[in-house]
Tab-separated table of C-alpha atoms and ligand atoms in Angstrom:
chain	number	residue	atom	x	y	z
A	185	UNK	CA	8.388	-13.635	2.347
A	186	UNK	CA	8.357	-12.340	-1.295
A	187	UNK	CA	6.152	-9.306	-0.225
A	188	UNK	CA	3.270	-11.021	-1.495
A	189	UNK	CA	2.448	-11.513	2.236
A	190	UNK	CA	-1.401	-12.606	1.358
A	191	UNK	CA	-1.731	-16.331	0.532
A	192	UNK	CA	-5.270	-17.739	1.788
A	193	UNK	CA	-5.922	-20.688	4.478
A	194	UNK	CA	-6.571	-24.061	2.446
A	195	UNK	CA	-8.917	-24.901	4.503
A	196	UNK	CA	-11.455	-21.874	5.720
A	197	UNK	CA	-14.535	-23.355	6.706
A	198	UNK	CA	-17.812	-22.929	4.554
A	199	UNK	CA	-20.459	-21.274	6.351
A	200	UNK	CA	-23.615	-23.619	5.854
A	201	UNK	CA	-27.148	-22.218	5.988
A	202	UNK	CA	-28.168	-22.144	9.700
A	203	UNK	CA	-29.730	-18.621	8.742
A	204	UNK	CA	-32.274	-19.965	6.621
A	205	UNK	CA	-32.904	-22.535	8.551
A	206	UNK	CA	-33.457	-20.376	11.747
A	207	UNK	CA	-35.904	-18.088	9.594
A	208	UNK	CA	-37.844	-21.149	8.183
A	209	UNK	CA	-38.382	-22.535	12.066
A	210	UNK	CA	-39.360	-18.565	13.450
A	211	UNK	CA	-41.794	-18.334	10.256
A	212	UNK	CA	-43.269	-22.374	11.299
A	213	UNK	CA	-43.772	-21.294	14.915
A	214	UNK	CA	-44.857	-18.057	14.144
A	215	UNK	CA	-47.390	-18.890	11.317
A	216	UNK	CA	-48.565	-22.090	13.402
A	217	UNK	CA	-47.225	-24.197	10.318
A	218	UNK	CA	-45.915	-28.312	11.649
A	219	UNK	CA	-42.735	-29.437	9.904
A	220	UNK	CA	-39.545	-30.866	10.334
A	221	UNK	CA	-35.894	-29.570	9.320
A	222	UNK	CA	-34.401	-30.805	6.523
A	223	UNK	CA	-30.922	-32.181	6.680
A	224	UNK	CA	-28.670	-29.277	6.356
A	225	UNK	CA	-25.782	-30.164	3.820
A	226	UNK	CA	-22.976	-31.256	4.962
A	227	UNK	CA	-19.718	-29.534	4.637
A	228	UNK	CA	-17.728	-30.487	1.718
A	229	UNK	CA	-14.039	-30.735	0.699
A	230	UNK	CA	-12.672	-26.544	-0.432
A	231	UNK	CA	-12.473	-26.757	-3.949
A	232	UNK	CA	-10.909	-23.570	-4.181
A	233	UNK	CA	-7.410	-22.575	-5.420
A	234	UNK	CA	-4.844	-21.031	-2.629
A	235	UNK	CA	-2.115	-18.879	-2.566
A	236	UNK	CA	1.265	-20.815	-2.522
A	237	UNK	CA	2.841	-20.441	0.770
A	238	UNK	CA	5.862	-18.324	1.133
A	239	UNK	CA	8.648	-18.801	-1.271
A	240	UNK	CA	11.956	-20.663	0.096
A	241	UNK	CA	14.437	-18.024	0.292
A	242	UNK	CA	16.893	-19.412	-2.239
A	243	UNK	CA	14.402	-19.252	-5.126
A	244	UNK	CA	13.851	-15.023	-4.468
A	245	UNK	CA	14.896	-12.547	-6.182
A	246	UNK	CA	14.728	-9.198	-7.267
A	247	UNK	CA	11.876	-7.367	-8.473
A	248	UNK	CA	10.642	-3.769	-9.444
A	249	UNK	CA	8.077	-2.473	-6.948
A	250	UNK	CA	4.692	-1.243	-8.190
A	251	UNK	CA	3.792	1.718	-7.681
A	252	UNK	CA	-0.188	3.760	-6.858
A	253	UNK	CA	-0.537	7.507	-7.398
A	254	UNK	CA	-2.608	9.097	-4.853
A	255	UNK	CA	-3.903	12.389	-3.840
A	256	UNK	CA	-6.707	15.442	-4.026
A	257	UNK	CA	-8.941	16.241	-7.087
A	258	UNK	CA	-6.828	18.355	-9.845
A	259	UNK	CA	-3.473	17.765	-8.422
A	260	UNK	CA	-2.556	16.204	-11.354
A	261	UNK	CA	-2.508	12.430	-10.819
A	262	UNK	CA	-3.369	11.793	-14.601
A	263	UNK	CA	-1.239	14.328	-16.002
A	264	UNK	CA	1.653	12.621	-13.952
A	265	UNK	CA	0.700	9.209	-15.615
A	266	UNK	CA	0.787	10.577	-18.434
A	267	UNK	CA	3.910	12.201	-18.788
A	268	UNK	CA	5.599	9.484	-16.913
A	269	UNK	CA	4.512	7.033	-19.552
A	270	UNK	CA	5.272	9.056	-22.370
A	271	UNK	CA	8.589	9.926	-21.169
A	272	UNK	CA	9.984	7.046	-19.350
A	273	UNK	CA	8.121	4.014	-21.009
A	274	UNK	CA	10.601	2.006	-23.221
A	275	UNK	CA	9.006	2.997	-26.663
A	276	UNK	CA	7.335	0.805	-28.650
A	277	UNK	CA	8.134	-0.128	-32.439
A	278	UNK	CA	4.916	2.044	-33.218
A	279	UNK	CA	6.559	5.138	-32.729
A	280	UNK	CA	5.297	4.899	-28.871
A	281	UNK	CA	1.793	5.686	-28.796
A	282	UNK	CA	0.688	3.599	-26.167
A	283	UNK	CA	-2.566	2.246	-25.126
A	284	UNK	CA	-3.915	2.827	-21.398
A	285	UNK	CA	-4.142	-0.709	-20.171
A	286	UNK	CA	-4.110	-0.258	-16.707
A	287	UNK	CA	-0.467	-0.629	-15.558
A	288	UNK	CA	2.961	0.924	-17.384
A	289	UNK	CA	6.560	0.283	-16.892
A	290	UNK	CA	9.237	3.173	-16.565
A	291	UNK	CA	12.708	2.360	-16.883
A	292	UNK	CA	15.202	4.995	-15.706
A	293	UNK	CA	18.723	5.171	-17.745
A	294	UNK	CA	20.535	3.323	-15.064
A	295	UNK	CA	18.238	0.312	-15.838
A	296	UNK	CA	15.922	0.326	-12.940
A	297	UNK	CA	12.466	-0.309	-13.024
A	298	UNK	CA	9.560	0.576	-11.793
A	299	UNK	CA	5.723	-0.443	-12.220
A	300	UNK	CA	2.807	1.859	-11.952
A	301	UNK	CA	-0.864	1.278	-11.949
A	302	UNK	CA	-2.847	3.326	-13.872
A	303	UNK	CA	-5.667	2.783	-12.078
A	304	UNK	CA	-8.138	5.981	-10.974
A	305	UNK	CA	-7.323	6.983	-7.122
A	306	UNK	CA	-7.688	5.521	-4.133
A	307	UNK	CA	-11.340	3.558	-4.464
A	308	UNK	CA	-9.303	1.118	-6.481
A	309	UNK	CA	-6.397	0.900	-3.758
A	310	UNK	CA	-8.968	0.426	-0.986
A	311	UNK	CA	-11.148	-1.897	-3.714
A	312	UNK	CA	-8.155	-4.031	-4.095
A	313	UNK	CA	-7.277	-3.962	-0.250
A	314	UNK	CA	-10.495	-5.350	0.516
A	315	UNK	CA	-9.908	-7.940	-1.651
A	316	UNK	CA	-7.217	-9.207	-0.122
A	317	UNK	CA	-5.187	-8.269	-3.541
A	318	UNK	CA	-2.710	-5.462	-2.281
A	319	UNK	CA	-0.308	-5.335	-4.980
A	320	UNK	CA	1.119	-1.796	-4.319
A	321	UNK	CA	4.284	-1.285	-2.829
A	322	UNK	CA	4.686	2.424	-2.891
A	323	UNK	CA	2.318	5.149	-3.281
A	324	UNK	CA	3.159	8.651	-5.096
A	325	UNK	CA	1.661	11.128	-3.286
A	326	UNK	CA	0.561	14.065	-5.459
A	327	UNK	CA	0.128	16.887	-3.591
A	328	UNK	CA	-0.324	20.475	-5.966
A	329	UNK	CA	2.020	23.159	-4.428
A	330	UNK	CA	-0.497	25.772	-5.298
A	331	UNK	CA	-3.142	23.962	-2.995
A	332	UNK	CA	-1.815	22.672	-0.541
A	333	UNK	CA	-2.643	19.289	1.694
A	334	UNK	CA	-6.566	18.924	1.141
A	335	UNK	CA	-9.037	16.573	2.246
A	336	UNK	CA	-8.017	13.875	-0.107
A	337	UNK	CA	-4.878	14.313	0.049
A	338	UNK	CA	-5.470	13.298	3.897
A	339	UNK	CA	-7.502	10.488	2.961
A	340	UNK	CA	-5.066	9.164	0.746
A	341	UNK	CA	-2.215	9.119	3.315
A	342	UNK	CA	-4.217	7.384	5.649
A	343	UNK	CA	-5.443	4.912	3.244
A	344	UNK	CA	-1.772	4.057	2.489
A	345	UNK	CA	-0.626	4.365	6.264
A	346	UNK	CA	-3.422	1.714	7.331
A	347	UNK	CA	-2.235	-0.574	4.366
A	348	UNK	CA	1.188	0.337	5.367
A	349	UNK	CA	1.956	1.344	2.187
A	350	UNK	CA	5.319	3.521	2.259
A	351	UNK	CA	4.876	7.174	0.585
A	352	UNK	CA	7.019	9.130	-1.701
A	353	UNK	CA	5.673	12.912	-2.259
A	354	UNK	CA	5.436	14.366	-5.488
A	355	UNK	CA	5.141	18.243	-4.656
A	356	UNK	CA	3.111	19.083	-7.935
A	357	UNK	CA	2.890	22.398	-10.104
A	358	UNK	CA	5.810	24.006	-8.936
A	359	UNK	CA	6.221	25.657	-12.180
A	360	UNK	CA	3.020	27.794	-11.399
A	361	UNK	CA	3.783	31.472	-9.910
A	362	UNK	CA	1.415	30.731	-7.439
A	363	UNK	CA	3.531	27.233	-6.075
A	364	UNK	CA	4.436	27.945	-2.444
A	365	UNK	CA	6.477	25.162	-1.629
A	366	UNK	CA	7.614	25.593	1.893
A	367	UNK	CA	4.149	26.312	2.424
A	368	UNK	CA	3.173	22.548	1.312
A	369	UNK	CA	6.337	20.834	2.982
A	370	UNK	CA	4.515	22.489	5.905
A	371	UNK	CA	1.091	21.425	5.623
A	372	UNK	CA	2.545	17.938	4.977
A	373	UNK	CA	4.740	17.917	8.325
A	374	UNK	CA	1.203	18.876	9.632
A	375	UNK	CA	-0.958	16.292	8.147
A	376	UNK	CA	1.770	13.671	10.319
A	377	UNK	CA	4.307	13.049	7.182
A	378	UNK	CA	7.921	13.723	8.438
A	379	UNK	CA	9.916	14.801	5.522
A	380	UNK	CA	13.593	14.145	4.900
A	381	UNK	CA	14.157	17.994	4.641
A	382	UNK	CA	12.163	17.903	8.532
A	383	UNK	CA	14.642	15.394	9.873
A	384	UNK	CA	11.915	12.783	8.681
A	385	UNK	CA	12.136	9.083	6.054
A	386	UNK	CA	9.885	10.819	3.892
A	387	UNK	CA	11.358	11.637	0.563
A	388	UNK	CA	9.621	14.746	-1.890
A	389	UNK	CA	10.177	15.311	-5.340
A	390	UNK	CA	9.506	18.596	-6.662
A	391	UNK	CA	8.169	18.065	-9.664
A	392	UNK	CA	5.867	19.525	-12.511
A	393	UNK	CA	3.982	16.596	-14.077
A	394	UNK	CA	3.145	19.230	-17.403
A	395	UNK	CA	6.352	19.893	-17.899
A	396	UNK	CA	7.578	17.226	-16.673
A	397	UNK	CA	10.383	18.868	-14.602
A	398	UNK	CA	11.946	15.982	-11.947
A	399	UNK	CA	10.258	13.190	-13.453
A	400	UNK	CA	13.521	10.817	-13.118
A	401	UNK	CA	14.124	12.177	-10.088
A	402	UNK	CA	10.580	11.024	-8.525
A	403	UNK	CA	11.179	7.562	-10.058
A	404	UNK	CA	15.033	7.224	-8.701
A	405	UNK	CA	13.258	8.380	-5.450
A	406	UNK	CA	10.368	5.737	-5.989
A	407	UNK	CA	13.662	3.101	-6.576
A	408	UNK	CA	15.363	4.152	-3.627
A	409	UNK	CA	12.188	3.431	-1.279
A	410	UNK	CA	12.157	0.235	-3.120
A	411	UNK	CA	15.278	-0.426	-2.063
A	412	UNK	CA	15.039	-0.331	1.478
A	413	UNK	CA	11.540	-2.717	1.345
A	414	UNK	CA	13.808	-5.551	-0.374
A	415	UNK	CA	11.301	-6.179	-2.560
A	416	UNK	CA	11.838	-10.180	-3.926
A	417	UNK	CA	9.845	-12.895	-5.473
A	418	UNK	CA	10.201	-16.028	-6.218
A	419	UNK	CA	10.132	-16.062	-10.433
A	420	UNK	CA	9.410	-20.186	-10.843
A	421	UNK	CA	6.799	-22.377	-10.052
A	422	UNK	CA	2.661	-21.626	-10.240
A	423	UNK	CA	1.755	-18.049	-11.554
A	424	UNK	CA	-0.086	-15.516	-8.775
A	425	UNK	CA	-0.672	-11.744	-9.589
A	426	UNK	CA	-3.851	-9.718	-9.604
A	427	UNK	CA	-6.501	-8.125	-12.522
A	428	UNK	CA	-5.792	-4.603	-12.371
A	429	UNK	CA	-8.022	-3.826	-15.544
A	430	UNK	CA	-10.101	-6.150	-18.182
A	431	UNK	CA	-12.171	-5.378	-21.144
A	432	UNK	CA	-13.934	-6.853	-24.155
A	433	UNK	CA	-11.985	-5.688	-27.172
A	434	UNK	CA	-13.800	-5.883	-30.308
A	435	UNK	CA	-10.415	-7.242	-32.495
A	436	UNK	CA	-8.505	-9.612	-29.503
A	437	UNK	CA	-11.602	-10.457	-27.697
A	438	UNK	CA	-11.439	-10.787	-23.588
A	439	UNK	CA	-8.326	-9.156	-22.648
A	440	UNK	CA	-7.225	-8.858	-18.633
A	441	UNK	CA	-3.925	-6.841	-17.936
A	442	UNK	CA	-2.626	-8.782	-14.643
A	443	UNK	CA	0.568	-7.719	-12.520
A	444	UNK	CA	2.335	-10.845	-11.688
A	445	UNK	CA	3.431	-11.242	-8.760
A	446	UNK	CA	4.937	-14.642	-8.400
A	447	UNK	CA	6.007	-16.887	-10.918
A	448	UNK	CA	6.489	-16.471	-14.663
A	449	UNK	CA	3.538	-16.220	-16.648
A	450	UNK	CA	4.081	-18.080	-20.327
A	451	UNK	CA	1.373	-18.942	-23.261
A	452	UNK	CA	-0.169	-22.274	-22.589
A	453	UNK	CA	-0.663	-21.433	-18.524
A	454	UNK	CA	-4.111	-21.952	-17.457
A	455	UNK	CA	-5.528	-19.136	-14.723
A	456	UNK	CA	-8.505	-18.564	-12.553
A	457	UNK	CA	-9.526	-14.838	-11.443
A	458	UNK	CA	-12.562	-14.373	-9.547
A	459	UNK	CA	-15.205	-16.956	-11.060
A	460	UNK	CA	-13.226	-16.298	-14.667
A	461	UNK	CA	-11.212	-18.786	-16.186
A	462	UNK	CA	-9.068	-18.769	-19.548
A	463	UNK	CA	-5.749	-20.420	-21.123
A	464	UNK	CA	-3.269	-17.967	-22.277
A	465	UNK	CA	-3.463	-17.718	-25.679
A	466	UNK	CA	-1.206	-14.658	-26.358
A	467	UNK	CA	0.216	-11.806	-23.921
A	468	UNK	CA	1.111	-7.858	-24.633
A	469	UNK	CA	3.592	-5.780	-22.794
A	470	UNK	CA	2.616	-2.354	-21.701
A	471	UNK	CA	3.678	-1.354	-25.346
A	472	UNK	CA	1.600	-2.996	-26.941
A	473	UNK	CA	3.977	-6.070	-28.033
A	474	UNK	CA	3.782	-9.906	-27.889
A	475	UNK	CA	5.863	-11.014	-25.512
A	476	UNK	CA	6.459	-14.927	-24.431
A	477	UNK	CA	6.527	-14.614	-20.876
A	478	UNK	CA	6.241	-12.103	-18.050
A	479	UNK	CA	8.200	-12.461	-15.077
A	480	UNK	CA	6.842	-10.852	-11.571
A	481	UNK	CA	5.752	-6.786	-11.157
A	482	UNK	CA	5.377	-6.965	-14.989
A	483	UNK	CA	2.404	-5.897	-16.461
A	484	UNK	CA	0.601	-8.140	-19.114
A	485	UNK	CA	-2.190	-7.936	-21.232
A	486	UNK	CA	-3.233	-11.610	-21.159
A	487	UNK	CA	-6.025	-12.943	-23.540
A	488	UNK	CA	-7.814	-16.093	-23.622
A	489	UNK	CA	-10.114	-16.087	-21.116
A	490	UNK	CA	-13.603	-17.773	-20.982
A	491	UNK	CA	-15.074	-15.263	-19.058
A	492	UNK	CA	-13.843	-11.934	-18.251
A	493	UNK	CA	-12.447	-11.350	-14.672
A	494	UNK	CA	-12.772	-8.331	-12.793
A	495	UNK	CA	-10.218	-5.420	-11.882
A	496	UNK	CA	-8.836	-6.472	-8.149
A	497	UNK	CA	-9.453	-10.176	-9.384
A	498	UNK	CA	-6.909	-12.440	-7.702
A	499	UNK	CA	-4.978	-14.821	-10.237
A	500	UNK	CA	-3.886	-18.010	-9.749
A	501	UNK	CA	-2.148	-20.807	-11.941
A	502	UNK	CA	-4.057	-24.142	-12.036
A	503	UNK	CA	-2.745	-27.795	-13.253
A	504	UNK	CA	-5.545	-27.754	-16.359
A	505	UNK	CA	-8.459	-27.067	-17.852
A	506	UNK	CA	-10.599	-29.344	-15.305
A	507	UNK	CA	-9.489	-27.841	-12.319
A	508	UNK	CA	-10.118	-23.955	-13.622
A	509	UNK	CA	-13.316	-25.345	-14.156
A	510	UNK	CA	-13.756	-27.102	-10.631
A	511	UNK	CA	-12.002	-23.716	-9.169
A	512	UNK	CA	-14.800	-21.589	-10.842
A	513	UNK	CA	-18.109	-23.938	-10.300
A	514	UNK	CA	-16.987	-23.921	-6.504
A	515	UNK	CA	-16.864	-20.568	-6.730
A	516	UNK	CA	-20.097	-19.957	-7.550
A	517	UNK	CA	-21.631	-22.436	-5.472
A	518	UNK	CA	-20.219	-20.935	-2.635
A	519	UNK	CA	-21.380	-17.120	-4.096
A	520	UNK	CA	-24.664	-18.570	-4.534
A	521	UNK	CA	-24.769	-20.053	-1.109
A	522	UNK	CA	-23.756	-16.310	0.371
A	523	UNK	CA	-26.880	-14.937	-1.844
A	524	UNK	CA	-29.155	-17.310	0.228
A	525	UNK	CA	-27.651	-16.521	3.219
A	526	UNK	CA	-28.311	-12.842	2.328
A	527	UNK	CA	-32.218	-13.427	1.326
A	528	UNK	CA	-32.625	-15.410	4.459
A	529	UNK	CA	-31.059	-12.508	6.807
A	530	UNK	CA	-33.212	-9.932	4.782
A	531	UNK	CA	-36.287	-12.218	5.026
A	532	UNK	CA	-35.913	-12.683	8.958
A	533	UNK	CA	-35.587	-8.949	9.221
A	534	UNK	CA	-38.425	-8.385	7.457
A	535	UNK	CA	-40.095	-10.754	9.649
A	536	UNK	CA	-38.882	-9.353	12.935
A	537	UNK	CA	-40.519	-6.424	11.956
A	538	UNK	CA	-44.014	-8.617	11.900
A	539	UNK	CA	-43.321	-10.456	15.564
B	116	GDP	P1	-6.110	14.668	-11.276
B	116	GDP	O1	-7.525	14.992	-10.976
B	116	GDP	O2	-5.308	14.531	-10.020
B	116	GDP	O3	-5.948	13.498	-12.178
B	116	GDP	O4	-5.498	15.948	-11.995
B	116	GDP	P2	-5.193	16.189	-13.531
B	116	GDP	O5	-3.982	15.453	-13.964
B	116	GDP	O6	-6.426	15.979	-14.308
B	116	GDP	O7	-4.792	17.725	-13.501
B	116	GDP	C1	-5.709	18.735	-13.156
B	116	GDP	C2	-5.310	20.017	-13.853
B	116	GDP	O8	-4.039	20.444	-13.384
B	116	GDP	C3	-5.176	19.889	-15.369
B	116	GDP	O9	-5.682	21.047	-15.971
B	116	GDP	C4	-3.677	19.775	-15.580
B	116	GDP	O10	-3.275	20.252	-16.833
B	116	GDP	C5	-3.143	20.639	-14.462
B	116	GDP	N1	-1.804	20.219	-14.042
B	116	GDP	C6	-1.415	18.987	-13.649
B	116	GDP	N2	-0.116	18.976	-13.329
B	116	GDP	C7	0.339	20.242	-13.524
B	116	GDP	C8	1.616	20.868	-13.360
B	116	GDP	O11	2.615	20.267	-12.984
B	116	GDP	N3	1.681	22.194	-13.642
B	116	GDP	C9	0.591	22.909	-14.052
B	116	GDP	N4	0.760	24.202	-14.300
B	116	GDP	N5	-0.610	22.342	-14.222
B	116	GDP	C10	-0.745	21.025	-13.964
B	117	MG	MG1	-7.387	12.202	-12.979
């Protein structure tokens, strides 16, 4: 597989509306009120678009993992993005002042790449996760060597350990006097994280994300990981990636920056996310530049969308206009169908509590 493991059943069935039904029949008999059940729908054809199945092996190859920072309050997960972008990200024309967009490249000098999201902690990982839109390959671990392993920390390992997510350690803020480093390797080894030092797979980066002290270092070490998960995709046929942040910009309009993770995303493609739908008008790197295409694990800026999809969205590629459109109406019908479902559950509990 291309590491895009998720790809849906085609043919899931829709849950029809027995609930309401039920609660109509409990109110009739309850309330003393004659009727008879209406014909409940029948189940129609999925409308839906699927994930492609796995990718023929021939037609992988290569790509740059993407990467989530994780970890505690104030260990310095921003400042990290920050000076990783500002010193790694190939600079733009504009004298590199870059726009947050949700996702950043960093190229290290021996040409390898790597992708991280820029996305705030770990409610977006699990967010995503429960979306069925995992698109992280690695996590940074930021733990601050003048704190120690705290509660998030531990939250964030086992967040990535369910997901299983492999971990890289940044040990953060060693240029403080107060940094006790063994003292973190230790709380680590505790927390259930076998270090490389400790005999363990684990690799740790000592690193100051202000200073930026070790920065290539923590990306070769994000690389190497990468290395071992074999990380490949399949760069041709029907785009798939996921939203991993959209806004309405008051020059470009809509504008959703998607990681691709399958095919090659070009001007002219046609996409569904969520119950949004759009036609790629143009696309912007992580710099801020029009590009023509974007090939998987990059991040794009994509604009030209009807509606605006959500962070976590799922994209998918669809033959035209019509079927977005089918995709999106089914979509809704089927959210709309859940809402019932929902009212009617909340209704019979409300009438429970009257029997
Ligand atoms: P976050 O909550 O994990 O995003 O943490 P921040 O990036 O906001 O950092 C919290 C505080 O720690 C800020 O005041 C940063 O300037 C500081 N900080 C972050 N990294 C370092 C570091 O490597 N060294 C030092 N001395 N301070 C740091
Ligand atoms: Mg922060």
């Amino acid at each position: 597989v291309d590491g895009s493991d998720h790809y849906d059943e085609p043919n899931a069935p829709i849950t029809n509306l027995r609930v309401a039904q039920e609660t109509v029949k409990r109110a009739g008999l309850r309330f003393k009120i004659e009727g008879s059940p209406v014909k409940v729908e029948q189940e129609t054809k999925n409308k839906d678009a699927f994930r492609r199945s796995p990718a023929e092996e021939e037609k992988l190859v290569r790509r740059p993992p993407v990467v989530t920072i994780m970890g505690h309050v104030d260990h310095g997960k921003t400042t990290l993005l920050d000076s990783l972008r500002d010193t790694c990200v190939v600079q733009s024309e504009h004298g590199g002042i870059t726009q947050h967009i949700g996702a950043f490249s960093v190229q290290l000098e021996s040409g390898e790449q790597a992708t991280f999201l820029d996305t705030p902690g770990h409610a977006a990982f699990g967010a995503m996760r429960a979306r069925g839109a995992m698109v992280t390959d690695v996590v940074v671990l930021v733990v601050a060597a003048d704190d120690g392993v705290m509660a998030q920390t531990q939250e964030s390992l086992k967040l990535a350990q369910e997901a299983h997510v492999p971990i890289v350690v940044a040990i953060n803020k060693v240029d403080k006097p107060e940094a006790d480093v063994a003292g973190t390797r230790k709380m680590l080894l505790n927390a259930g994280l076998q270090l490389e030092e400790q005999g363990g797979e684990v690799q740790a980066v000592e690193v100051s994300a202000l200073t930026g002290h070790n920065l290539d270092q923590l990306v070769e070490a994000v690389v190497t990981q990468a290395e071992l998960l074999n990380l490949r995709s399949d760069p041709t046929g029907a785009v798939e990636g996921v939203v991993v942040e959209s806004r309405t910009d008051p020059g470009r309009g809509k504008v959703a920056t998607c990681v691709i993770q399958r095919g090659t995303l070009s001007r002219g493609a046609v996409l569904v996310a969520g119950t949004a739908w759009g036609k790629v008008r143009s696309m912007f790197n992580d710099a801020g530049k029009p590009i023509m295409s974007a090939p998987p694990a990059t991040p794009v800026q994509v604009i030209g969308w009807r509606q605006l999809p959500s962070a976590g969205d799922v994209v998918l590629e669809v033959e035209g206009e019509h079927r977005a459109a089918e995709v999106v109406e089914w979509r809704e019908a089927v959210l709309k169908k859940q809402q019932q479902e929902d009212d009617a559950t909340a209704i019979e509990e409300k009438l429970q509590e009257h029997l």
